[in-house]
Coordinates of C-alpha atoms in Angstrom, one line a residue:
M251 CA 36.8 -18.2 19.1
K252 CA 38.1 -17.9 22.8
K253 CA 36.1 -21.1 24.9
S254 CA 34.2 -19.5 27.6
I255 CA 33.8 -19.9 31.4
C256 CA 30.2 -19.4 32.7
L257 CA 30.4 -18.8 36.8
Y258 CA 27.8 -19.0 38.4
F259 CA 26.9 -19.3 42.8
Q260 CA 23.7 -19.8 44.4
V261 CA 23.1 -17.7 48.0
H262 CA 20.6 -19.6 49.9
Q263 CA 19.8 -19.5 53.3
P264 CA 16.7 -21.0 55.0
T265 CA 14.5 -19.4 57.4
R266 CA 14.3 -22.2 59.7
L267 CA 11.6 -22.9 61.7
R268 CA 11.7 -23.6 65.2
L269 CA 11.0 -26.4 67.4
Y270 CA 7.1 -26.7 67.3
R271 CA 5.0 -28.5 69.7
F272 CA 1.3 -30.2 68.8
F273 CA 0.3 -27.9 72.2
D274 CA 1.8 -24.6 70.7
I275 CA -1.4 -25.1 67.6
G276 CA -3.7 -22.1 67.9
K277 CA -1.4 -20.5 71.0
D278 CA 1.5 -19.2 69.3
S279 CA 2.1 -18.3 66.2
H280 CA 6.4 -17.5 65.6
Y281 CA 7.5 -19.9 63.8
Y282 CA 11.2 -19.0 63.2
D283 CA 14.3 -20.4 65.1
D284 CA 16.0 -16.6 65.3
Y285 CA 19.1 -17.8 67.3
A286 CA 19.5 -20.6 64.7
N287 CA 19.1 -18.3 61.8
R288 CA 21.6 -15.6 62.9
T289 CA 24.4 -17.5 64.4
I290 CA 24.4 -19.7 61.2
L291 CA 24.1 -16.7 58.9
K292 CA 27.0 -15.0 61.0
R293 CA 29.3 -18.0 60.9
V294 CA 28.8 -18.3 57.0
A295 CA 29.2 -15.3 56.5
Q296 CA 32.7 -15.0 58.2
K297 CA 33.7 -18.5 56.9
C298 CA 32.4 -17.6 53.3
Y299 CA 30.5 -14.7 52.0
L300 CA 33.0 -12.1 53.2
P301 CA 36.2 -13.7 52.7
M302 CA 35.0 -15.0 49.3
N303 CA 33.4 -12.0 48.0
E304 CA 36.7 -9.8 49.1
L305 CA 38.5 -12.7 47.3
L306 CA 36.1 -11.8 43.8
L307 CA 36.8 -8.3 44.2
Q308 CA 40.1 -8.6 44.3
A309 CA 40.6 -11.0 41.4
I310 CA 38.4 -8.6 39.3
K311 CA 40.4 -5.8 39.9
A312 CA 43.9 -7.6 39.5
N313 CA 42.6 -9.0 36.2
K314 CA 41.2 -5.6 34.7
G315 CA 37.7 -6.8 34.7
K316 CA 38.3 -10.1 32.5
F317 CA 37.0 -12.3 35.5
K318 CA 32.9 -12.1 35.8
V319 CA 30.9 -14.1 37.7
A320 CA 27.5 -14.0 38.4
F321 CA 25.0 -14.6 41.6
S322 CA 21.6 -15.8 42.4
I323 CA 20.8 -14.6 45.7
S324 CA 17.0 -15.4 47.3
G325 CA 15.2 -12.9 49.3
S326 CA 15.1 -15.2 51.8
A327 CA 19.1 -14.6 52.2
M328 CA 18.6 -11.1 51.7
E329 CA 16.7 -11.1 54.4
Q330 CA 18.5 -12.3 57.0
F331 CA 21.6 -10.3 55.4
D332 CA 19.6 -7.1 55.9
R333 CA 18.4 -8.1 59.5
Y334 CA 21.9 -10.1 61.0
A335 CA 25.0 -9.2 58.9
P336 CA 24.4 -6.1 56.6
E337 CA 28.2 -5.8 55.5
V338 CA 27.5 -9.3 53.3
L339 CA 25.1 -6.9 51.5
D340 CA 27.8 -4.0 51.4
S341 CA 30.3 -6.7 49.8
F342 CA 27.7 -7.4 47.2
R343 CA 27.2 -4.0 46.5
A344 CA 30.8 -3.5 45.9
L345 CA 30.7 -6.5 43.9
A346 CA 27.9 -5.3 41.9
D347 CA 29.5 -1.8 41.2
T348 CA 32.3 -3.0 39.0
G349 CA 30.5 -4.1 36.6
C350 CA 32.0 -7.5 35.7
V351 CA 29.2 -9.1 38.4
E352 CA 25.8 -10.2 37.3
F353 CA 22.7 -10.9 39.5
L354 CA 20.2 -13.4 38.5
S355 CA 16.7 -13.3 39.4
E356 CA 14.9 -16.8 41.0
T357 CA 12.2 -17.3 43.0
Y358 CA 11.9 -15.2 46.1
Y359 CA 10.8 -17.9 48.9
H360 CA 13.3 -20.1 47.2
S361 CA 10.4 -21.9 46.2
L362 CA 8.4 -25.0 44.4
S363 CA 5.9 -22.6 43.3
S364 CA 6.7 -23.2 39.8
L365 CA 5.5 -26.5 40.1
A366 CA 2.3 -25.5 42.0
S367 CA 1.2 -22.0 40.9
T368 CA 1.4 -19.9 37.9
Q369 CA 0.3 -17.0 40.0
E370 CA 2.4 -17.2 43.0
F371 CA 5.5 -18.2 40.6
E372 CA 5.1 -14.5 39.1
H373 CA 4.3 -13.1 42.3
Q374 CA 7.5 -14.6 43.6
V375 CA 10.1 -13.5 40.7
Q376 CA 8.6 -10.0 40.6
M377 CA 9.5 -9.7 44.2
H378 CA 12.3 -11.4 43.6
K379 CA 13.2 -8.7 40.8
Q380 CA 12.5 -5.7 42.8
A381 CA 14.7 -6.7 46.2
I382 CA 17.6 -7.0 43.5
E383 CA 17.3 -3.5 42.0
H384 CA 16.6 -2.4 45.5
Y385 CA 19.3 -3.8 47.0
F386 CA 21.8 -3.8 44.3
G387 CA 20.8 -1.0 42.1
V388 CA 20.4 -3.5 38.8
T389 CA 17.7 -5.3 37.1
P390 CA 18.0 -8.9 36.7
K391 CA 18.3 -10.3 32.8
T392 CA 19.0 -14.4 33.5
F393 CA 16.2 -16.4 34.8
R394 CA 17.8 -19.2 37.0
N395 CA 15.0 -21.2 39.0
T396 CA 14.8 -22.9 42.3
E397 CA 17.3 -25.9 42.2
L398 CA 18.2 -25.3 38.5
I399 CA 14.2 -27.0 38.2
Y400 CA 12.9 -26.5 34.8
S401 CA 11.0 -28.1 31.9
D402 CA 10.1 -27.2 28.9
A403 CA 6.6 -25.5 30.3
I404 CA 8.5 -23.8 32.9
G405 CA 10.7 -22.5 30.4
A406 CA 8.0 -21.5 28.3
E407 CA 6.2 -19.1 31.4
V408 CA 10.0 -17.9 32.4
R409 CA 9.7 -16.3 28.5
E410 CA 6.5 -15.1 29.2
L411 CA 8.1 -13.1 32.2
G412 CA 10.4 -11.5 29.6
F413 CA 13.6 -13.7 30.3
T414 CA 15.5 -14.8 27.3
T415 CA 18.2 -17.0 29.2
M416 CA 18.0 -19.6 31.9
L417 CA 20.0 -21.7 33.6
T418 CA 19.4 -25.4 34.1
E419 CA 21.0 -29.3 34.3
G420 CA 22.6 -31.0 31.6
A421 CA 21.1 -33.9 33.3
R422 CA 22.7 -37.4 31.7
H423 CA 19.3 -38.5 31.1
I424 CA 17.9 -35.3 29.0
M425 CA 21.2 -34.2 27.2
A426 CA 22.1 -38.3 25.8
W427 CA 24.7 -37.9 23.4
K428 CA 24.3 -33.8 23.2
S429 CA 27.3 -32.1 25.7
P430 CA 26.2 -29.1 28.1
N431 CA 28.9 -27.2 26.7
F432 CA 26.5 -25.3 24.2
I433 CA 23.9 -23.0 24.0
Y434 CA 20.5 -24.6 23.2
N435 CA 17.6 -22.5 23.3
N436 CA 13.5 -23.9 24.6
D437 CA 11.7 -26.7 23.1
F438 CA 8.6 -24.1 22.6
K439 CA 9.9 -21.1 23.0
S440 CA 13.0 -20.9 21.0
D441 CA 14.1 -17.4 21.6
L442 CA 14.7 -18.5 25.5
K443 CA 18.2 -19.5 25.8
L444 CA 19.6 -22.6 28.1
L445 CA 22.6 -22.5 29.5
L446 CA 23.4 -26.1 31.4
R447 CA 25.6 -26.7 33.9
N448 CA 28.3 -28.9 33.4
Y449 CA 28.1 -31.4 37.0
Q450 CA 31.3 -32.9 36.4
L451 CA 33.2 -30.4 36.2
S452 CA 31.2 -28.1 39.0
D453 CA 31.1 -31.2 40.9
D454 CA 34.6 -32.1 40.9
I455 CA 34.8 -28.6 43.2
A456 CA 31.6 -28.8 44.9
F457 CA 31.9 -32.0 46.4
R458 CA 35.6 -33.7 45.6
F459 CA 38.0 -30.9 45.9
S460 CA 39.0 -32.0 49.2
D461 CA 38.1 -35.3 48.9
Q462 CA 42.0 -36.9 49.6
N463 CA 40.5 -40.3 48.3
W464 CA 39.5 -38.3 44.9
Q465 CA 42.1 -39.8 42.2
E466 CA 42.2 -36.5 41.0
W467 CA 43.3 -35.1 44.1
P468 CA 44.7 -32.7 45.0
L469 CA 42.9 -30.5 42.5
T470 CA 45.6 -27.5 40.9
A471 CA 44.1 -24.1 39.6
E472 CA 46.2 -25.5 36.4
K473 CA 45.5 -28.9 36.0
Y474 CA 41.4 -28.1 36.6
I475 CA 41.9 -25.4 33.7
S476 CA 43.3 -27.9 31.4
W477 CA 40.4 -30.1 32.1
I478 CA 38.1 -27.1 30.6
K479 CA 40.4 -26.5 27.7
A480 CA 40.1 -30.2 27.1
S481 CA 36.6 -30.4 27.2
E482 CA 34.8 -29.8 23.6
G483 CA 31.7 -27.0 23.0
D484 CA 31.3 -23.3 23.0
I485 CA 31.3 -22.6 26.6
V486 CA 32.1 -24.6 30.6
N487 CA 29.2 -23.7 33.0
L488 CA 30.1 -24.5 36.3
F489 CA 27.4 -24.1 39.0
M490 CA 27.4 -24.4 42.5
D491 CA 26.5 -23.3 46.1
Y492 CA 27.8 -20.6 46.8
E493 CA 28.5 -21.8 50.4
T494 CA 30.6 -24.4 49.0
F495 CA 33.6 -21.8 49.6
G496 CA 34.9 -21.9 53.1
E497 CA 31.6 -23.8 54.5
H498 CA 31.0 -26.9 52.4
Q499 CA 34.7 -27.1 51.3
P500 CA 36.7 -25.8 54.7
G501 CA 39.1 -23.1 54.2
T502 CA 41.9 -24.8 55.3
C503 CA 42.0 -27.0 52.1
G504 CA 43.2 -24.7 49.9
I505 CA 39.8 -23.9 48.0
F506 CA 40.5 -20.4 48.5
D507 CA 43.7 -20.9 47.2
F508 CA 42.6 -22.7 44.2
M509 CA 39.7 -19.8 43.4
K510 CA 42.0 -17.3 43.4
A511 CA 44.6 -18.8 41.1
F512 CA 41.9 -20.1 38.5
A513 CA 40.5 -16.6 38.1
S514 CA 44.4 -15.2 37.7
L515 CA 45.5 -18.5 35.4
G516 CA 42.0 -18.3 33.4
S517 CA 42.2 -14.6 32.7
K518 CA 45.0 -14.7 31.1
D519 CA 45.0 -17.7 29.2
G520 CA 44.7 -16.6 25.8
A521 CA 42.1 -19.1 24.5
L522 CA 39.6 -18.7 27.7
Q523 CA 37.3 -15.8 28.7
F524 CA 35.2 -15.6 31.4
V525 CA 32.0 -14.5 30.9
T526 CA 28.1 -14.0 32.8
P527 CA 25.0 -16.0 31.5
A528 CA 23.6 -12.7 30.1
E529 CA 26.7 -12.2 28.2
A530 CA 27.2 -15.9 26.9
A531 CA 23.5 -15.7 26.2
Q532 CA 24.6 -12.8 23.7
K533 CA 28.1 -14.1 22.2
L534 CA 26.6 -17.4 21.1
E535 CA 23.8 -19.0 19.2
S536 CA 22.0 -21.6 19.9
V537 CA 22.5 -24.8 18.8
G538 CA 19.7 -26.7 18.5
D539 CA 16.2 -27.4 20.6
L540 CA 16.2 -29.2 24.0
S541 CA 13.6 -31.6 25.0
V542 CA 12.8 -31.9 28.6
M543 CA 9.0 -32.7 29.2
Q544 CA 9.6 -33.8 33.0
P545 CA 11.2 -31.4 35.4
I546 CA 14.6 -31.2 35.8
S547 CA 16.6 -30.4 38.5
W548 CA 20.6 -30.8 39.9
A549 CA 19.8 -33.0 42.9
D550 CA 21.4 -35.9 43.6
E551 CA 21.7 -38.5 40.6
E552 CA 18.6 -38.7 39.6
R553 CA 18.4 -34.9 38.5
D554 CA 14.5 -35.4 39.2
L555 CA 12.6 -33.9 41.8
T556 CA 12.1 -36.6 44.3
A557 CA 14.8 -34.6 46.5
W558 CA 11.5 -32.2 47.6
L559 CA 8.6 -34.4 46.5
G560 CA 9.8 -38.1 45.9
N561 CA 7.4 -39.1 49.3
D562 CA 3.8 -39.2 50.8
L563 CA 5.6 -37.0 53.4
Q564 CA 6.7 -34.0 51.4
Q565 CA 3.5 -33.8 49.1
D566 CA 1.0 -34.2 51.4
A567 CA 2.7 -30.9 53.5
F568 CA 3.2 -29.3 49.4
N569 CA -0.6 -29.9 48.3
K570 CA -1.8 -28.7 52.0
L571 CA 0.5 -25.7 51.9
Y572 CA -0.6 -24.3 48.2
R573 CA -4.1 -25.4 48.7
L574 CA -4.5 -22.1 50.7
E575 CA -3.3 -19.5 48.4
E576 CA -6.8 -18.6 47.1
K577 CA -7.8 -17.7 50.5
L578 CA -4.8 -16.1 50.9
S579 CA -6.0 -14.0 47.7
I580 CA -9.0 -12.9 49.3
L581 CA -7.4 -12.3 52.5
N582 CA -4.6 -10.3 51.0
D583 CA -3.2 -9.8 54.7
P584 CA 1.0 -9.4 54.4
S585 CA 1.9 -10.9 57.8
L586 CA 0.2 -14.0 56.0
W587 CA 1.6 -13.7 52.8
A588 CA 5.1 -13.6 54.4
D589 CA 4.8 -17.0 56.5
F590 CA 2.9 -18.4 53.5
G591 CA 6.2 -17.5 51.7
H592 CA 8.4 -18.7 54.4
L593 CA 6.5 -21.8 54.9
Q594 CA 7.1 -22.3 50.7
E595 CA 11.0 -22.6 51.2
S596 CA 12.4 -25.5 49.4
D597 CA 14.2 -26.5 52.3
H598 CA 11.4 -27.9 54.7
L599 CA 10.6 -30.0 52.0
Y600 CA 14.0 -31.5 51.6
Y601 CA 14.3 -32.2 55.5
M602 CA 11.5 -34.7 54.9
C603 CA 13.6 -36.7 52.0
T604 CA 13.7 -40.4 52.9
K605 CA 16.3 -40.9 50.1
F606 CA 19.0 -43.0 51.6
F607 CA 20.5 -44.5 48.6
S608 CA 23.2 -42.9 46.6
D609 CA 22.8 -39.7 47.9
G610 CA 22.0 -39.9 51.4
E611 CA 24.7 -38.7 53.2
I612 CA 24.2 -34.9 51.1
H613 CA 20.9 -34.8 52.7
Q614 CA 22.1 -35.7 55.9
R615 CA 24.7 -32.5 56.1
F616 CA 21.9 -29.9 55.5
N617 CA 19.6 -31.6 57.7
P618 CA 19.0 -29.9 61.2
Y619 CA 16.2 -32.9 61.8
S620 CA 17.1 -36.6 63.2
T621 CA 14.8 -37.7 61.0
P622 CA 12.7 -37.2 58.0
Y623 CA 9.8 -37.6 59.9
E624 CA 10.7 -35.1 62.7
A625 CA 11.0 -32.7 60.1
F626 CA 7.5 -33.2 59.1
I627 CA 5.9 -33.4 62.4
N628 CA 7.4 -29.8 62.9
Y629 CA 6.0 -28.6 60.2
M630 CA 3.0 -29.7 60.0
N631 CA 2.7 -28.5 63.3
V632 CA 3.1 -25.4 62.2
L633 CA 1.0 -25.8 59.2
S634 CA -1.6 -26.9 61.2
D635 CA -1.2 -23.5 63.6
F636 CA -1.0 -21.5 59.8
I637 CA -4.5 -22.9 58.6
I638 CA -6.1 -22.0 61.3
R639 CA -5.2 -18.3 60.8
V640 CA -6.0 -18.5 57.6
N641 CA -9.8 -19.8 58.2
N642 CA -10.0 -18.1 61.3
A643 CA -9.7 -14.6 58.9
I644 CA -12.0 -15.6 56.4
A645 CA -14.8 -16.5 58.5
E646 CA -13.8 -12.6 60.5
K647 CA -14.5 -11.7 57.1

């Protein structure tokens, strides 16, 4: 049997908050930095989304459909594409039309709702499904939770929503002696298949590709494919942020040439085949249950939730936000629901992370704030105004 390669890319852009001061509370309820959102989105579109989408499209055509990939695009990103760069949506539609690209389901707002509220989680999954159908004309079959967050309980809930395949992290502390290069199934729902990220091979591209101090630098497509073929198991799942290409790893380092060569050589190698997650689940049988009692993610060395909920600041913001859900359900105001959604974006909590140990540099790289405390103060000022709006609306009802 040929060894399968499953390439999956996460596409997300947060709705960044403007500098919101204490004196704005109760006076100005526009929370977003429209200039930063537009400027960053357009920059990343030119450096990553447009050239990489074109590269993938040409790779699919050149290899006669043997090259396949999957995307999960957050609702927040789709909104910004629609507003600031509709040509990016067109380029994703062109990929959808090939039939070689799978679009995955996730939470609409790239949120942590799976940890807070079953009702809100299900609501966002349905919102995201409708958005994918609207923009790309396909219905997602595979689920990928925000930041690959997964546990037995979350997986069981995802199966109840109708999905039979889910992506997560092949974290060392839950794998023990097992390899991520096989299909597993949920411990509670045996008919939910799990595809596990091979973090070593994924991070070789996402984090180490341009590092000239890395002992394997420079990474060539030939070398990389030899590693894949030498690895044990049925499937190698390569999951990473799409912004890896051209943004995190600049185009000048050769990342685009590498991917073009990787697609070509992998498609022509008789021992390998590219598959989408849905195809992988259909082709391969599970080798057994995978027990994950506590939630895992793909973040940091710990592969847990501490990037978003590891300190008192983050937990305070998280809890105060989700306490509003019952009142918002009573009001059912579209404007308030939209702000509630954008305030759930996991990035806001990520900016408050105070971990500066093994992964401090990574947290700093994607953080617009000077300190996590600035991020907390700014967010809580916004949340204070939002709470006032919700309470005033309840009083008027």
